[in-house]
CSV table of C-alpha atoms and ligand atoms in Angstrom, one decimal:
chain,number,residue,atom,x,y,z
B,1,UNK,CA,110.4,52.9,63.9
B,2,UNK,CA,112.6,55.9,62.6
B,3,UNK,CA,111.3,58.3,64.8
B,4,UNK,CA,113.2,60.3,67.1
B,5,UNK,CA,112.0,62.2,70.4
B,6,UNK,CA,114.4,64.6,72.3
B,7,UNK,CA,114.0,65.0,76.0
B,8,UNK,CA,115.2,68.1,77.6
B,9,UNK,CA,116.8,67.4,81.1
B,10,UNK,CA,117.1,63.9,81.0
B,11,UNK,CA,120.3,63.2,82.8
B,12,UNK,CA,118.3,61.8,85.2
B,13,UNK,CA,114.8,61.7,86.9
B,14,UNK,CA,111.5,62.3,85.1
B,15,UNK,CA,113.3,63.0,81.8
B,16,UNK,CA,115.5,59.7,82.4
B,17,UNK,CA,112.2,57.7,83.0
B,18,UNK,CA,110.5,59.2,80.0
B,19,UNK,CA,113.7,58.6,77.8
B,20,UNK,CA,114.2,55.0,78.6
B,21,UNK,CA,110.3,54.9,78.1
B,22,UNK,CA,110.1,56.2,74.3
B,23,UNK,CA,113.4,53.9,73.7
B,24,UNK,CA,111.5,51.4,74.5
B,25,UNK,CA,108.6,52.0,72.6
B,26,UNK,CA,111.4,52.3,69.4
B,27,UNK,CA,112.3,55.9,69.5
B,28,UNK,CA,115.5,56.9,68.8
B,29,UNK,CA,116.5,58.8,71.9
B,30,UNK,CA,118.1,62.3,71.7
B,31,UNK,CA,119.2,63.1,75.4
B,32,UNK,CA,119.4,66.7,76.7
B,33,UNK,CA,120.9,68.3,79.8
B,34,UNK,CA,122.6,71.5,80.9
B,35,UNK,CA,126.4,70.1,81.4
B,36,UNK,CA,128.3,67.0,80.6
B,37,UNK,CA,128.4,66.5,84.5
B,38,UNK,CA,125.0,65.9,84.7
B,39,UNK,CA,125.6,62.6,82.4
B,40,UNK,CA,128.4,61.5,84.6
B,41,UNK,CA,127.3,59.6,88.1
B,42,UNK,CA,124.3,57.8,85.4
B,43,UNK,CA,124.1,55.3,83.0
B,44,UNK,CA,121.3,56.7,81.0
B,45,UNK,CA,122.9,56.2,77.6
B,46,UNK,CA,124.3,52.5,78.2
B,47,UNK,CA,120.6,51.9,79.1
B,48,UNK,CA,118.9,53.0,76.0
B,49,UNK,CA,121.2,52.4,73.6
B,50,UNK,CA,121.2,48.6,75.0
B,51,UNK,CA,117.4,48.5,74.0
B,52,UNK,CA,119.0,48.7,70.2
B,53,UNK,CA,117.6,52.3,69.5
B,54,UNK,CA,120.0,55.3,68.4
B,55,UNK,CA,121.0,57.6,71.5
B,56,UNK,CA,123.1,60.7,71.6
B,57,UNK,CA,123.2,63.2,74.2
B,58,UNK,CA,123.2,67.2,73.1
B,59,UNK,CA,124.4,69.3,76.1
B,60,UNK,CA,122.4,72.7,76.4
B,61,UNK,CA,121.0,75.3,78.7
B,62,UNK,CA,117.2,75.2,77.8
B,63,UNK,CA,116.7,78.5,79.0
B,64,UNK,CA,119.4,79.9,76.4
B,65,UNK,CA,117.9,80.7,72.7
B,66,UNK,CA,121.4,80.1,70.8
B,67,UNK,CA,122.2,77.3,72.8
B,68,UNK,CA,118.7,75.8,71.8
B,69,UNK,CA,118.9,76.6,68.3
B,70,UNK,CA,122.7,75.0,68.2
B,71,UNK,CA,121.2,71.8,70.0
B,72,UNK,CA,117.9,71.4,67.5
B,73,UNK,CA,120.4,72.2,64.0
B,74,UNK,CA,122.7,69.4,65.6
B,75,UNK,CA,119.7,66.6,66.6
B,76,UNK,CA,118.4,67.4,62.8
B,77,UNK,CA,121.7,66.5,61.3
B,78,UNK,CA,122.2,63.5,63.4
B,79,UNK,CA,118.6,62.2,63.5
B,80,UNK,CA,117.0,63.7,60.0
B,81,UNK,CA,113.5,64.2,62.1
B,82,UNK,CA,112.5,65.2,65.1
B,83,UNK,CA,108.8,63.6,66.1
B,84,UNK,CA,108.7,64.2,69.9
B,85,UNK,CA,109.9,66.9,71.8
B,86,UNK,CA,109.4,66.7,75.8
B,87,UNK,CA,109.6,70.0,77.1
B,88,UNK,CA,111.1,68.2,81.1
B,89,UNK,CA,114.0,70.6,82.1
B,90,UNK,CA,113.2,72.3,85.1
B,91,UNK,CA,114.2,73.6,88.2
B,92,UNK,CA,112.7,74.7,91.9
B,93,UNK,CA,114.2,77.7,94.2
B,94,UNK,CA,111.8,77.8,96.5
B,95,UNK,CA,111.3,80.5,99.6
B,96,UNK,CA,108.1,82.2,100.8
B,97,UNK,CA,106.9,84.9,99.3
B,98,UNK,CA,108.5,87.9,101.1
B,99,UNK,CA,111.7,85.8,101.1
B,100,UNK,CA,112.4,84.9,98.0
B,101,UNK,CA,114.9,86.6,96.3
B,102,UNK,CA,114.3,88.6,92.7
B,103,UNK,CA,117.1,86.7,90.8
B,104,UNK,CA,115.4,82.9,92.3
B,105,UNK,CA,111.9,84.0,90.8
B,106,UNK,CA,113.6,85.1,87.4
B,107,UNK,CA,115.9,81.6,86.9
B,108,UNK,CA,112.6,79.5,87.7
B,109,UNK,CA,110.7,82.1,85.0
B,110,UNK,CA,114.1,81.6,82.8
B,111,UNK,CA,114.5,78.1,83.0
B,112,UNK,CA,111.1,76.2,83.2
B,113,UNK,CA,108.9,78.8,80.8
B,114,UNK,CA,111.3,80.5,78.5
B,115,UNK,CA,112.8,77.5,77.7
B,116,UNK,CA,108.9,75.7,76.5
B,117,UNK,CA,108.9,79.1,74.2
B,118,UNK,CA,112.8,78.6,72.8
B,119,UNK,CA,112.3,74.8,72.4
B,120,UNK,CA,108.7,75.0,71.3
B,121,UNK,CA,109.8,77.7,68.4
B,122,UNK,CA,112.8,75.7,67.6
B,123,UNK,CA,111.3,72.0,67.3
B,124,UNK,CA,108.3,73.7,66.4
B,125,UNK,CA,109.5,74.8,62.9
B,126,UNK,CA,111.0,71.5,62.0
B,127,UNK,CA,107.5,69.6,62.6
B,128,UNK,CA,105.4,72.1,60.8
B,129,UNK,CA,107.8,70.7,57.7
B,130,UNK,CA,107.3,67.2,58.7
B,131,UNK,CA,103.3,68.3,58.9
B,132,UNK,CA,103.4,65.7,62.3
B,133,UNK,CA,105.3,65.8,65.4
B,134,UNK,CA,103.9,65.7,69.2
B,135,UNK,CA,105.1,67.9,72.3
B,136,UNK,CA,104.5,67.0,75.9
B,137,UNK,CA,105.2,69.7,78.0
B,138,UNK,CA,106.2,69.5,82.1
B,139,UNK,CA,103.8,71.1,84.1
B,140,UNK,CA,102.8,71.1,87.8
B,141,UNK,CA,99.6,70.5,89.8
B,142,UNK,CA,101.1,73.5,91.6
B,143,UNK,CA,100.8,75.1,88.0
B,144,UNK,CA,96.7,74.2,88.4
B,145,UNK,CA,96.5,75.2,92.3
B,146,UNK,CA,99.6,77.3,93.2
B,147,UNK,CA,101.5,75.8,96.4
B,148,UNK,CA,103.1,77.9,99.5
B,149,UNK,CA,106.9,78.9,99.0
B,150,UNK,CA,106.4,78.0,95.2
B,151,UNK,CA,105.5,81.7,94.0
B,152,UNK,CA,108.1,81.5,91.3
B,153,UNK,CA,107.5,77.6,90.4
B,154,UNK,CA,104.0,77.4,90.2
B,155,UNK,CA,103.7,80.9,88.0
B,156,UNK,CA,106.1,79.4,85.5
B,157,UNK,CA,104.2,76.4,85.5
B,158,UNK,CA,100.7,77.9,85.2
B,159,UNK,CA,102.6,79.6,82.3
B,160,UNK,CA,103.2,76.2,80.7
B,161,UNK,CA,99.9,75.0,81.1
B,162,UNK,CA,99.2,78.1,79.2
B,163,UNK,CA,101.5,77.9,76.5
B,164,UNK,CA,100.3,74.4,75.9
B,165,UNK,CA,96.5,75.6,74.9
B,166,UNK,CA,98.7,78.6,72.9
B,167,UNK,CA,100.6,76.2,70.8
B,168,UNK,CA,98.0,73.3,70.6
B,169,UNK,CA,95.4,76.1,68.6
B,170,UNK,CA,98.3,77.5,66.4
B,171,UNK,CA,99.8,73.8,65.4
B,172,UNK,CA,96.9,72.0,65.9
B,173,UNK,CA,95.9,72.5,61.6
B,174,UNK,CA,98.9,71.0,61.1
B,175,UNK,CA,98.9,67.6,62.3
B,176,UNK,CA,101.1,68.8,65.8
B,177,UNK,CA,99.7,67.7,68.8
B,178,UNK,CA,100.4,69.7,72.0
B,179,UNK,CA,99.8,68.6,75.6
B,180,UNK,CA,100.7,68.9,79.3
B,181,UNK,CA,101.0,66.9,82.1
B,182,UNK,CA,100.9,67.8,85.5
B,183,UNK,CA,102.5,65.6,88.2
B,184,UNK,CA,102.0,65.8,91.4
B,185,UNK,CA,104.8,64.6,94.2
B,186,UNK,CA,107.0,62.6,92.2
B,187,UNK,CA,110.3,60.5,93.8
B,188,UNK,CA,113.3,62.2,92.1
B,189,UNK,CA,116.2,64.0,93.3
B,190,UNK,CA,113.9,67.4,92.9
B,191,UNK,CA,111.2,66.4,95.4
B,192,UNK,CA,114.3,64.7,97.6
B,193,UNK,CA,115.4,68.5,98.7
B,194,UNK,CA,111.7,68.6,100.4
B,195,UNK,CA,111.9,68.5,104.5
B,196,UNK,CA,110.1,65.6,105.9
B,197,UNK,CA,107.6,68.0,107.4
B,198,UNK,CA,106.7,69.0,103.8
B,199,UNK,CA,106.4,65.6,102.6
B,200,UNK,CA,104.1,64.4,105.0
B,201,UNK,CA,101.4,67.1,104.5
B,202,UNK,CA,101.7,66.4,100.8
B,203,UNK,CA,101.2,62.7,101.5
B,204,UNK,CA,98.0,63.8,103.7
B,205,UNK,CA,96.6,65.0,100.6
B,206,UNK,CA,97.5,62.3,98.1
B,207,UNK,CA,94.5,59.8,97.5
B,208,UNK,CA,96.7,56.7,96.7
B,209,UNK,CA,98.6,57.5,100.0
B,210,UNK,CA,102.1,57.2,98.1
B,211,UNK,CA,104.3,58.9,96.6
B,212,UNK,CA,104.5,58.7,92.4
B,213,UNK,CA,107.2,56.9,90.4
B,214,UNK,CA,109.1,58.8,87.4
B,215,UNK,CA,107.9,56.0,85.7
B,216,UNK,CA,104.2,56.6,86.4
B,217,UNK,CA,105.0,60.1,84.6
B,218,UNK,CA,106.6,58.6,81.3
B,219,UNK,CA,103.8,56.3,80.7
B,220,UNK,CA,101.3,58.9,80.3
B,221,UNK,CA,104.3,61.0,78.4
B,222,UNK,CA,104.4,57.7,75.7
B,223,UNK,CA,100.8,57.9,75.3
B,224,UNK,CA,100.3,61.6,74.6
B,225,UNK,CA,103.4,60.6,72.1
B,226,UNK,CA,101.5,58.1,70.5
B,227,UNK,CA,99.5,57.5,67.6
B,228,UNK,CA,96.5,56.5,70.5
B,229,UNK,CA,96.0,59.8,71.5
B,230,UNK,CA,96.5,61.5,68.1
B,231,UNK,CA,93.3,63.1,68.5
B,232,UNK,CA,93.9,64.7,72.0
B,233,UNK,CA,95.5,68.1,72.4
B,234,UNK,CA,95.7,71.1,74.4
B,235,UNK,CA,95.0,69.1,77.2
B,236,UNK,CA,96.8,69.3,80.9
B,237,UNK,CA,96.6,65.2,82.5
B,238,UNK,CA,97.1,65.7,85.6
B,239,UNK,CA,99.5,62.5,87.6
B,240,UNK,CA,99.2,62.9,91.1
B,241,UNK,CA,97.3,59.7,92.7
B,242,UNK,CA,94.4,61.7,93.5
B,243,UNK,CA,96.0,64.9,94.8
B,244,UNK,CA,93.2,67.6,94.2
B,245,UNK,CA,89.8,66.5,94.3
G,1,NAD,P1,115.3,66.7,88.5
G,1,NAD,O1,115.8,67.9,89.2
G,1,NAD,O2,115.5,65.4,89.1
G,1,NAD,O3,115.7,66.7,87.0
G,1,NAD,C1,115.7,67.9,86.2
G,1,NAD,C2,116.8,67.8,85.1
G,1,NAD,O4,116.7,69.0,84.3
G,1,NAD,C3,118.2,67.7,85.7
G,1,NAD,O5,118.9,66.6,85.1
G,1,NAD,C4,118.8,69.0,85.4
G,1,NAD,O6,120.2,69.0,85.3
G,1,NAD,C5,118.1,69.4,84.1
G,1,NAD,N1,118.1,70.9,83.9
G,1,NAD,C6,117.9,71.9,84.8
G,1,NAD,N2,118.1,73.1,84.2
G,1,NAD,C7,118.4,72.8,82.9
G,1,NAD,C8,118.6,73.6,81.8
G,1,NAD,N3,118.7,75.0,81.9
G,1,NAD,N4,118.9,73.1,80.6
G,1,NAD,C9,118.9,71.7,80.5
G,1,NAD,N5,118.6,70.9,81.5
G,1,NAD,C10,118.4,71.4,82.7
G,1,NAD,O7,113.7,67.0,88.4
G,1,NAD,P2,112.5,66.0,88.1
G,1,NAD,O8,111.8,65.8,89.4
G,1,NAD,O9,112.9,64.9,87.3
G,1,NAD,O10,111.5,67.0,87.3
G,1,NAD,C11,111.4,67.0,85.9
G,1,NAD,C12,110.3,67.9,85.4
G,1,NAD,O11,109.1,67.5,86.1
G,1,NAD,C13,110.5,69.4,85.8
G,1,NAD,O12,110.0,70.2,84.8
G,1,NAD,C14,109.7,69.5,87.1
G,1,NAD,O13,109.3,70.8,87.3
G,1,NAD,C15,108.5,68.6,86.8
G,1,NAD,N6,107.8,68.1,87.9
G,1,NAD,C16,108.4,67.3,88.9
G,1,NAD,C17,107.7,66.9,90.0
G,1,NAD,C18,108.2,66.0,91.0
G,1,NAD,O14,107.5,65.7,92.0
G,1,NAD,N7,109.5,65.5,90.9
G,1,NAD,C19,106.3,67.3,90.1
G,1,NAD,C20,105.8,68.1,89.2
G,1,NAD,C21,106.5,68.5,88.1
């Protein structure tokens, strides 16, 4: 295929999933996440690269503007393009609103929206030489309907969603598409933190009456990365069986 997509934190969960995905679907795979550690209990690599596409890993923090420019000079040199960039690396620190502590509302700010705007800027430039590329950005459906003890999360993700129509109407002209998806309770080591008590009364509101796959995620991911929805973006898919209706 010759195209490449880099996946920020995608050590593991929904950035493994979507990785292994767009490997499959013949993109070479540039892997992201914040510390070699991350890589080490996982066999992300041995997986994609058995699928016969090209697959490095580029450690950075996201939410760190040299560290993002470092990572996208170093996936140009190795790769030559960048076609896909899936904006995934995030974090939760939740806490009720008069809880939470100032510096766990500024690392969710830090890490899940600065780091669309660093990476988005970065990748952003490269594909507006290429005159093509496609970004998929990580939001929330607490990003769409805010969620108790998620202050910090769901304002960073209602950021993204934002971001995404931002980008979408300045890139749009020149062939970049721009989109969002919005999962709902997903099965990963994120949502695994979550007390059982809080899982149930999400499960009360799901539809489908389960819980979502990182799998389910990437799917949509490879389609908004695809040449079938080449003529959608600015658009927020929401992936939550039937969460909000
Ligand atoms: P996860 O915690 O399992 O994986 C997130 C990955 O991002 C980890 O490998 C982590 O090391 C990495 N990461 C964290 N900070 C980073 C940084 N500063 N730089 C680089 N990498 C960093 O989470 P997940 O459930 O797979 O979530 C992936 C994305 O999907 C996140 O943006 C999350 O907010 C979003 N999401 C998840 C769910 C869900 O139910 N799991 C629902 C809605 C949205």
């Amino acid at each position: 295929m010759g195209k490449t997509a880099l996946i920020t934190g995608s050590a593991r969960g929904i950035g493994a999933a979507i990785a292994l995905r767009l490997a499959k679907d013949g993109f070479d795979i540039a892997l992201n996440d914040v510390s070699e550690r991350s890589f080490e209990d996982n066999d992300i690599m041995e997986r994609i690269s058995a699928l016969g596409v090209k697959c490095e890993k580029f450690i950075a923090d996201v939410s760190d503007y040299k560290q993002c420019e470092e990572m996208v000079k170093a996936v140009k040199e190795t790769f030559g393009t960048i076609d896909a960039l899936v904006n995934n690396a995030g974090i939760t620190r939740d806490g009720l609103l008069l809880r939470m502590a100032e510096e766990n509302y500024d690392d969710v700010i830090r890490i899940n929206q600065k780091s669309v705007f660093n990476m988005t800027k970065l990748v952003g430039a490269v594909m507006l030489r290429q005159k093509s590329g496609k970004v998929v950005n990580l939001a929330s459906v607490a990003g769409l309907y805010g969620n108790p003890g998620q202050m910090n999360y769901s304002a960073s993700k209602g950021a993204v969603i934002a971001m995404t129509k931002t980008a979408a109407k300045e890139l749009g002209s020149r062939g970049i598409n721009v989109n969002a998806v919005a999962p709902g309770f997903i099965k990963t080591p994120m949502t695994d933190k979550l007390t059982d008590e809080q899982r149930n009364a999400m499960l009360a509101q799901i539809a489908m009456k389960r819980y979502g796959e990182p799998e389910e995620v990437a799917s949509v991911v490879a389609f908004l990365c695809s040449a079938d929805a080449a003529y959608v973006t600015g658009q927020t898919i929401e992936i939550s069986g039937g969460l909000s209706m």
